[in-house]
Each structure stands twice: as structure tokens, then as C-alpha cells.
Amino acid sequence: MSTVTDQAHKHHEHEGEDLAVAARRSLEAAGEQWTEMRESIFAALAEIEKPASAYDIADSVSRKRGKRVAPNSVYRILDLFVRTNLARRVESINAYIANSHPGCVHDCIFLVCDSCGNATHIDDDNLSRSVRSWAEAAGYVDIRPVIEVRGRCAACD
């Protein structure tokens, strides 16, 4: 998964152990505990290059732990991760990706390849600000823009 940022939005992209440390700090700052299961699920999510389903993550964690992890448990933790900005949900394919900059809160735009399943995350505060403004003008509150573009990536074309 790649990330593209606009000029108005700068942040540090974490990876590897640095990402796990940033995720833990962010979760604890939100008043949540970094449990062994949450750590395992985040590690599995961060290892997968493409957006992953809860079933993919449950399988990965189950193999590593040597005992079955129920997808329902994974969904609950993924929902927590999305709420606390540790993960992003690609709505159109019901899959998740680790947020490489968990301390930075903003709206996401995804380019999703229909062929290989890769997703490119774009940070464009101007576009999301415009969408939010239109929604507010229409009377919407608690706005969470979800913008996804589907097509074929350059590698699959």
C-alpha cells in the first residue's frame, strides 16, 4: 500500500517496529490498553501489503498463536483501531490497512485496483475539506468522508 500526500499535509510515515511503537502510543493516548491480542492483530495487519479482511487477519494470527482466533474478535479490535486512527477501512471491499501515521488525523481517499487489490492512500486535505463543506451546508453532522476510486493500477494495466 502506498501513500501520496498533498503539499498542505505533512506527516512522518512509520514502518516496522517504529510503526508498532507509534500505534501503541496512539492507542494508549486514546485511553485504551495495548493488549497482547491487539498487538498481534496490529502486527498481522501491518505485515499485509494489501487491504486485508478480518478473516485474513484472523488466519494469520491463528497460525502464529497456534490456536484459532475468531474473526468476530478481530472485527471488534479493527473497529477500535479505526476509531483510534491505527487503521483505515477500505469500505468498498470491507478490508483494512494499517495507518502508517497513527498520530495524524485526517480524511482518507483510496485508489483501489480492481485487478490486484492494491490500494493507494491519498491525503488531500483540500478535497476532503470541500466534501465536508458541502455536507455541512446540506445539514450533515458528524461527517466522515469516504472517498474511493476504483480502477486498474499502472502495474495491472
Coordinates of N, CA and C in Angstrom, one line a residue:
M1 N 0.8 -1.2 0.0 CA 0.0 0.0 0.0 C 0.9 1.2 0.0
S2 N 0.6 2.1 -0.9 CA 1.4 3.4 -0.9 C 0.6 4.5 -0.4
T3 N 1.3 5.6 -0.1 CA 0.6 6.8 0.4 C 1.1 8.0 -0.5
V4 N 0.2 8.9 -0.9 CA 0.6 10.1 -1.6 C 0.0 11.2 -0.7
T5 N 0.8 12.3 -0.5 CA 0.3 13.4 0.3 C 0.3 14.7 -0.5
D6 N -0.7 15.5 -0.2 CA -0.7 16.8 -0.8 C 0.3 17.8 -0.1
Q7 N 0.5 18.9 -0.7 CA 1.5 19.9 -0.1 C 1.1 20.4 1.2
A8 N -0.2 20.5 1.5 CA -0.7 21.1 2.8 C -0.6 20.2 3.9
H9 N -0.3 18.9 3.7 CA -0.4 17.9 4.7 C 0.9 17.1 4.8
K10 N 1.7 17.4 5.9 CA 3.0 16.7 6.1 C 2.9 15.9 7.4
H11 N 3.4 14.7 7.3 CA 3.5 13.8 8.4 C 4.6 12.8 8.3
H12 N 5.0 12.2 9.4 CA 6.0 11.1 9.3 C 5.4 9.8 9.1
E13 N 5.9 9.1 8.1 CA 5.4 7.7 7.8 C 6.2 6.7 8.6
H14 N 5.6 6.0 9.5 CA 6.2 5.0 10.3 C 6.2 3.6 9.5
E15 N 7.2 2.8 9.9 CA 7.2 1.4 9.4 C 7.9 0.5 10.3
G16 N 7.7 -0.8 10.2 CA 8.3 -1.8 11.1 C 8.0 -1.6 12.5
E17 N 9.1 -1.8 13.4 CA 8.9 -1.6 14.8 C 8.5 -0.2 15.2
D18 N 9.0 0.8 14.4 CA 8.6 2.2 14.7 C 7.1 2.4 14.5
L19 N 6.5 1.7 13.6 CA 5.0 1.8 13.4 C 4.3 1.2 14.6
A20 N 4.8 0.0 15.1 CA 4.1 -0.6 16.2 C 4.2 0.3 17.5
V21 N 5.4 0.9 17.7 CA 5.5 1.8 18.8 C 4.6 3.0 18.7
A22 N 4.5 3.6 17.5 CA 3.6 4.7 17.3 C 2.2 4.3 17.5
A23 N 1.8 3.1 17.0 CA 0.4 2.6 17.2 C 0.1 2.5 18.7
R24 N 1.0 1.9 19.4 CA 0.8 1.7 20.8 C 0.6 3.0 21.5
R25 N 1.5 3.9 21.3 CA 1.4 5.3 21.9 C 0.1 5.9 21.6
S26 N -0.3 5.8 20.3 CA -1.6 6.5 19.9 C -2.8 5.8 20.6
L27 N -2.8 4.5 20.7 CA -3.9 3.8 21.3 C -4.0 4.1 22.8
E28 N -2.8 4.1 23.5 CA -2.8 4.4 24.9 C -3.2 5.9 25.2
A29 N -2.8 6.8 24.2 CA -3.2 8.2 24.4 C -4.7 8.4 24.3
A30 N -5.3 7.4 23.6 CA -6.8 7.4 23.5 C -7.5 6.8 24.7
G31 N -6.7 6.4 25.7 CA -7.2 5.8 26.9 C -7.5 4.3 26.8
E32 N -7.0 3.6 25.8 CA -7.2 2.2 25.5 C -5.9 1.4 25.9
Q33 N -6.0 0.2 26.2 CA -4.9 -0.7 26.5 C -4.3 -1.4 25.3
W34 N -3.0 -1.5 25.3 CA -2.3 -2.3 24.2 C -2.1 -3.7 24.7
T35 N -3.1 -4.5 24.4 CA -3.1 -5.9 24.9 C -2.2 -6.8 24.0
E36 N -2.0 -8.0 24.4 CA -1.2 -8.9 23.6 C -2.0 -9.3 22.3
M37 N -3.3 -9.4 22.4 CA -4.2 -9.7 21.2 C -4.2 -8.5 20.3
R38 N -4.3 -7.3 20.8 CA -4.3 -6.1 20.0 C -3.0 -6.0 19.3
E39 N -1.9 -6.3 20.0 CA -0.6 -6.2 19.4 C -0.5 -7.2 18.2
S40 N -1.0 -8.4 18.5 CA -0.9 -9.5 17.4 C -1.7 -9.1 16.2
I41 N -2.9 -8.5 16.4 CA -3.7 -8.2 15.3 C -3.1 -7.0 14.5
F42 N -2.6 -6.0 15.2 CA -1.9 -4.9 14.6 C -0.7 -5.4 13.8
A43 N 0.1 -6.3 14.3 CA 1.3 -6.8 13.6 C 0.9 -7.5 12.4
A44 N -0.2 -8.3 12.4 CA -0.6 -9.0 11.2 C -1.1 -8.1 10.2
L45 N -1.9 -7.0 10.6 CA -2.4 -6.0 9.7 C -1.3 -5.3 9.0
A46 N -0.3 -4.9 9.8 CA 0.9 -4.1 9.3 C 1.7 -4.9 8.3
E47 N 1.8 -6.3 8.5 CA 2.6 -7.1 7.6 C 2.0 -7.3 6.2
I48 N 0.7 -7.2 6.1 CA 0.0 -7.5 4.8 C 0.1 -6.3 3.9
E49 N 0.5 -6.4 2.7 CA 0.8 -5.3 1.8 C -0.5 -4.7 1.2
K50 N -1.5 -5.6 1.1 CA -2.8 -5.1 0.5 C -3.8 -4.9 1.6
P51 N -4.9 -4.3 1.4 CA -6.0 -4.2 2.4 C -6.4 -5.7 2.7
A52 N -6.6 -5.9 4.0 CA -6.9 -7.3 4.5 C -8.2 -7.4 5.2
S53 N -8.9 -8.5 5.0 CA -10.2 -8.7 5.6 C -9.9 -9.2 7.1
A54 N -10.9 -9.1 7.9 CA -10.8 -9.7 9.3 C -10.5 -11.2 9.2
Y55 N -11.0 -11.9 8.2 CA -10.7 -13.3 8.1 C -9.2 -13.5 7.7
D56 N -8.7 -12.7 6.9 CA -7.2 -12.8 6.6 C -6.4 -12.6 7.8
I57 N -6.8 -11.6 8.6 CA -6.0 -11.3 9.8 C -6.2 -12.4 10.8
A58 N -7.4 -12.9 11.0 CA -7.7 -14.0 12.0 C -6.9 -15.2 11.6
D59 N -6.8 -15.5 10.3 CA -6.0 -16.7 9.9 C -4.5 -16.5 10.2
S60 N -4.0 -15.3 9.9 CA -2.6 -15.0 10.2 C -2.3 -15.1 11.7
V61 N -3.1 -14.5 12.5 CA -2.9 -14.5 13.9 C -3.1 -15.9 14.5
S62 N -4.0 -16.7 14.0 CA -4.3 -18.1 14.4 C -3.0 -18.9 14.1
R63 N -2.4 -18.8 13.0 CA -1.2 -19.6 12.6 C -0.1 -19.2 13.6
K64 N 0.1 -18.0 13.8 CA 1.2 -17.6 14.7 C 1.0 -18.0 16.2
R65 N -0.2 -17.9 16.6 CA -0.5 -18.3 18.0 C -0.7 -19.8 18.2
G66 N -1.0 -20.5 17.2 CA -1.2 -21.9 17.3 C -2.6 -22.3 17.8
K67 N -3.5 -21.3 17.8 CA -4.9 -21.6 18.2 C -5.8 -20.6 17.5
R68 N -7.0 -21.0 17.3 CA -7.9 -20.3 16.4 C -8.3 -19.0 17.1
V69 N -8.3 -17.9 16.3 CA -8.8 -16.6 16.7 C -10.0 -16.3 15.8
A70 N -11.1 -16.0 16.5 CA -12.4 -15.8 15.8 C -12.4 -14.5 15.1
P71 N -12.9 -14.5 13.8 CA -13.0 -13.2 13.1 C -13.8 -12.2 13.8
N72 N -14.8 -12.6 14.6 CA -15.6 -11.6 15.3 C -14.8 -10.8 16.3
S73 N -13.8 -11.5 16.9 CA -12.9 -10.8 17.9 C -12.0 -9.8 17.1
V74 N -11.6 -10.2 15.9 CA -10.8 -9.4 15.1 C -11.5 -8.2 14.6
Y75 N -12.8 -8.3 14.2 CA -13.6 -7.2 13.8 C -13.7 -6.2 14.9
R76 N -14.0 -6.6 16.1 CA -14.1 -5.7 17.3 C -12.8 -4.9 17.5
I77 N -11.7 -5.5 17.4 CA -10.4 -4.8 17.5 C -10.2 -3.9 16.3
L78 N -10.5 -4.4 15.1 CA -10.3 -3.5 14.0 C -11.2 -2.2 14.1
D79 N -12.4 -2.4 14.6 CA -13.3 -1.2 14.8 C -12.6 -0.3 15.7
L80 N -12.0 -0.8 16.8 CA -11.3 0.1 17.8 C -10.1 0.7 17.1
F81 N -9.4 0.0 16.3 CA -8.3 0.6 15.5 C -8.7 1.7 14.6
V82 N -9.8 1.5 13.9 CA -10.3 2.6 13.0 C -10.7 3.8 13.9
R83 N -11.5 3.6 15.0 CA -11.9 4.7 15.8 C -10.7 5.5 16.4
T84 N -9.6 4.8 16.7 CA -8.5 5.4 17.3 C -7.4 5.8 16.3
N85 N -7.6 5.6 15.0 CA -6.8 6.1 13.9 C -5.5 5.2 13.7
L86 N -5.6 3.9 14.2 CA -4.5 3.0 13.9 C -4.7 2.3 12.6
A87 N -5.9 2.2 12.1 CA -6.2 1.5 10.9 C -7.2 2.3 10.1
R88 N -7.2 2.0 8.8 CA -8.2 2.6 7.9 C -9.0 1.5 7.3
R89 N -10.3 1.8 7.0 CA -11.2 0.8 6.4 C -11.4 1.2 5.0
V90 N -11.1 0.3 4.1 CA -11.5 0.5 2.7 C -12.9 -0.1 2.5
E91 N -13.9 0.8 2.5 CA -15.3 0.5 2.6 C -15.7 -0.5 1.5
S92 N -15.4 -0.2 0.3 CA -15.9 -0.9 -0.9 C -15.5 -2.4 -0.9
I93 N -14.4 -2.7 -0.2 CA -14.0 -4.1 -0.2 C -14.0 -4.7 1.2
N94 N -14.5 -4.0 2.2 CA -14.6 -4.4 3.6 C -13.3 -5.0 4.0
A95 N -12.2 -4.2 3.9 CA -10.9 -4.6 4.2 C -10.2 -3.4 4.9
Y96 N -9.1 -3.7 5.6 CA -8.4 -2.8 6.4 C -6.9 -2.7 6.1
I97 N -6.4 -1.5 6.4 CA -4.9 -1.3 6.2 C -4.4 -0.6 7.5
A98 N -3.2 -0.9 7.9 CA -2.6 -0.2 9.0 C -2.3 1.3 8.6
N99 N -2.6 2.2 9.5 CA -2.3 3.6 9.2 C -0.9 3.8 9.5
S100 N -0.1 4.3 8.5 CA 1.4 4.4 8.7 C 1.7 5.7 9.5
H101 N 0.7 6.5 9.8 CA 0.9 7.7 10.6 C -0.2 7.9 11.6
P102 N -0.3 7.0 12.6 CA -1.4 7.0 13.5 C -1.6 8.2 14.3
G103 N -0.7 9.0 14.5 CA -0.8 10.3 15.3 C -1.4 11.4 14.5
C104 N -1.7 11.2 13.2 CA -2.1 12.2 12.3 C -3.6 11.9 11.9
V105 N -4.5 12.8 12.3 CA -5.9 12.6 12.0 C -6.3 13.4 10.7
H106 N -6.9 12.7 9.7 CA -7.4 13.4 8.6 C -8.3 12.4 7.8
D107 N -8.9 12.9 6.8 CA -9.8 12.0 6.0 C -8.9 11.3 4.9
C108 N -9.4 10.2 4.5 CA -8.7 9.4 3.5 C -9.4 9.3 2.2
I109 N -8.6 9.2 1.2 CA -9.0 8.9 -0.2 C -8.2 7.7 -0.6
F110 N -8.9 6.7 -1.2 CA -8.2 5.5 -1.7 C -8.4 5.3 -3.1
L111 N -7.4 4.9 -3.8 CA -7.4 4.4 -5.2 C -7.3 2.9 -5.1
V112 N -8.3 2.1 -5.5 CA -8.3 0.7 -5.3 C -8.3 0.0 -6.6
C113 N -7.3 -0.9 -6.8 CA -7.2 -1.6 -8.1 C -8.1 -2.8 -8.1
D114 N -9.0 -2.9 -9.1 CA -10.0 -4.0 -9.2 C -9.3 -5.3 -9.6
S115 N -8.1 -5.2 -10.1 CA -7.4 -6.4 -10.6 C -6.5 -7.0 -9.5
C116 N -5.6 -6.3 -8.9 CA -4.7 -6.9 -8.0 C -5.1 -6.6 -6.5
G117 N -6.0 -5.7 -6.3 CA -6.4 -5.5 -4.9 C -5.6 -4.5 -4.1
N118 N -4.5 -3.9 -4.7 CA -3.7 -2.9 -4.0 C -4.5 -1.7 -3.9
A119 N -4.1 -0.9 -2.8 CA -4.8 0.4 -2.6 C -3.7 1.4 -2.3
T120 N -3.9 2.6 -2.9 CA -3.1 3.7 -2.7 C -3.9 4.7 -1.9
H121 N -3.3 5.1 -0.8 CA -3.9 6.1 0.1 C -3.4 7.5 -0.2
I122 N -4.4 8.4 -0.5 CA -4.0 9.8 -0.8 C -4.5 10.7 0.3
D123 N -3.6 11.6 0.8 CA -4.0 12.6 1.7 C -4.2 13.9 0.9
D124 N -5.4 14.4 0.8 CA -5.7 15.6 0.1 C -6.7 16.4 0.9
D125 N -6.1 17.2 1.8 CA -7.0 18.0 2.7 C -7.9 18.9 2.0
N126 N -7.5 19.5 0.9 CA -8.3 20.4 0.1 C -9.6 19.7 -0.4
L127 N -9.4 18.5 -0.9 CA -10.6 17.8 -1.4 C -11.5 17.4 -0.3
S128 N -11.0 16.8 0.8 CA -11.8 16.4 1.9 C -12.5 17.6 2.6
R129 N -11.8 18.7 2.7 CA -12.4 19.9 3.2 C -13.6 20.3 2.4
S130 N -13.4 20.3 1.1 CA -14.5 20.6 0.2 C -15.7 19.7 0.4
V131 N -15.5 18.4 0.5 CA -16.6 17.4 0.7 C -17.3 17.7 2.0
R132 N -16.5 18.0 3.1 CA -17.0 18.3 4.4 C -17.9 19.5 4.3
S133 N -17.4 20.6 3.6 CA -18.2 21.8 3.5 C -19.5 21.6 2.8
W134 N -19.5 20.8 1.8 CA -20.8 20.5 1.1 C -21.7 19.7 2.0
A135 N -21.2 18.8 2.7 CA -22.1 18.0 3.6 C -22.6 18.9 4.8
E136 N -21.8 19.8 5.3 CA -22.3 20.7 6.4 C -23.3 21.6 5.8
A137 N -23.1 22.1 4.6 CA -24.1 23.0 4.0 C -25.5 22.3 3.8
A138 N -25.4 21.0 3.6 CA -26.6 20.2 3.4 C -27.2 19.7 4.8
G139 N -26.6 20.2 5.9 CA -27.1 19.9 7.2 C -26.6 18.6 7.9
Y140 N -25.6 18.0 7.3 CA -25.0 16.8 7.9 C -24.1 17.2 9.1
V141 N -24.1 16.3 10.1 CA -23.2 16.5 11.3 C -22.4 15.2 11.4
D142 N -21.4 15.2 12.2 CA -20.5 14.0 12.5 C -20.1 13.4 11.1
I143 N -19.5 14.2 10.3 CA -19.2 13.8 8.9 C -17.9 13.1 8.9
R144 N -17.9 12.0 8.1 CA -16.7 11.1 7.9 C -16.7 10.8 6.4
P145 N -16.0 11.7 5.6 CA -15.9 11.4 4.2 C -15.2 10.1 3.9
V146 N -15.8 9.3 3.0 CA -15.3 8.1 2.5 C -15.2 8.3 0.9
I147 N -14.0 8.4 0.4 CA -13.8 8.6 -1.0 C -12.9 7.5 -1.5
E148 N -13.4 6.7 -2.5 CA -12.7 5.6 -3.1 C -12.9 5.7 -4.6
V149 N -11.8 5.5 -5.2 CA -11.8 5.5 -6.7 C -11.4 4.1 -7.1
R150 N -12.2 3.4 -7.9 CA -11.9 2.0 -8.4 C -11.4 2.1 -9.8
G151 N -10.5 1.2 -10.1 CA -10.0 1.1 -11.5 C -8.8 0.1 -11.5
R152 N -8.0 0.2 -12.5 CA -6.8 -0.7 -12.6 C -5.6 0.1 -12.4
C153 N -4.6 -0.3 -11.6 CA -3.4 0.4 -11.3 C -2.5 0.3 -12.5
A154 N -1.4 1.1 -12.5 CA -0.5 1.1 -13.7 C 0.2 -0.3 -13.8
A155 N 0.4 -1.0 -12.7 CA 1.1 -2.3 -12.8 C 0.2 -3.4 -13.5
C156 N -1.1 -3.2 -13.4 CA -2.1 -4.2 -13.9 C -2.6 -3.8 -15.3
D157 N -2.3 -2.6 -15.7 CA -2.9 -2.1 -17.0 C -2.2 -2.6 -18.2

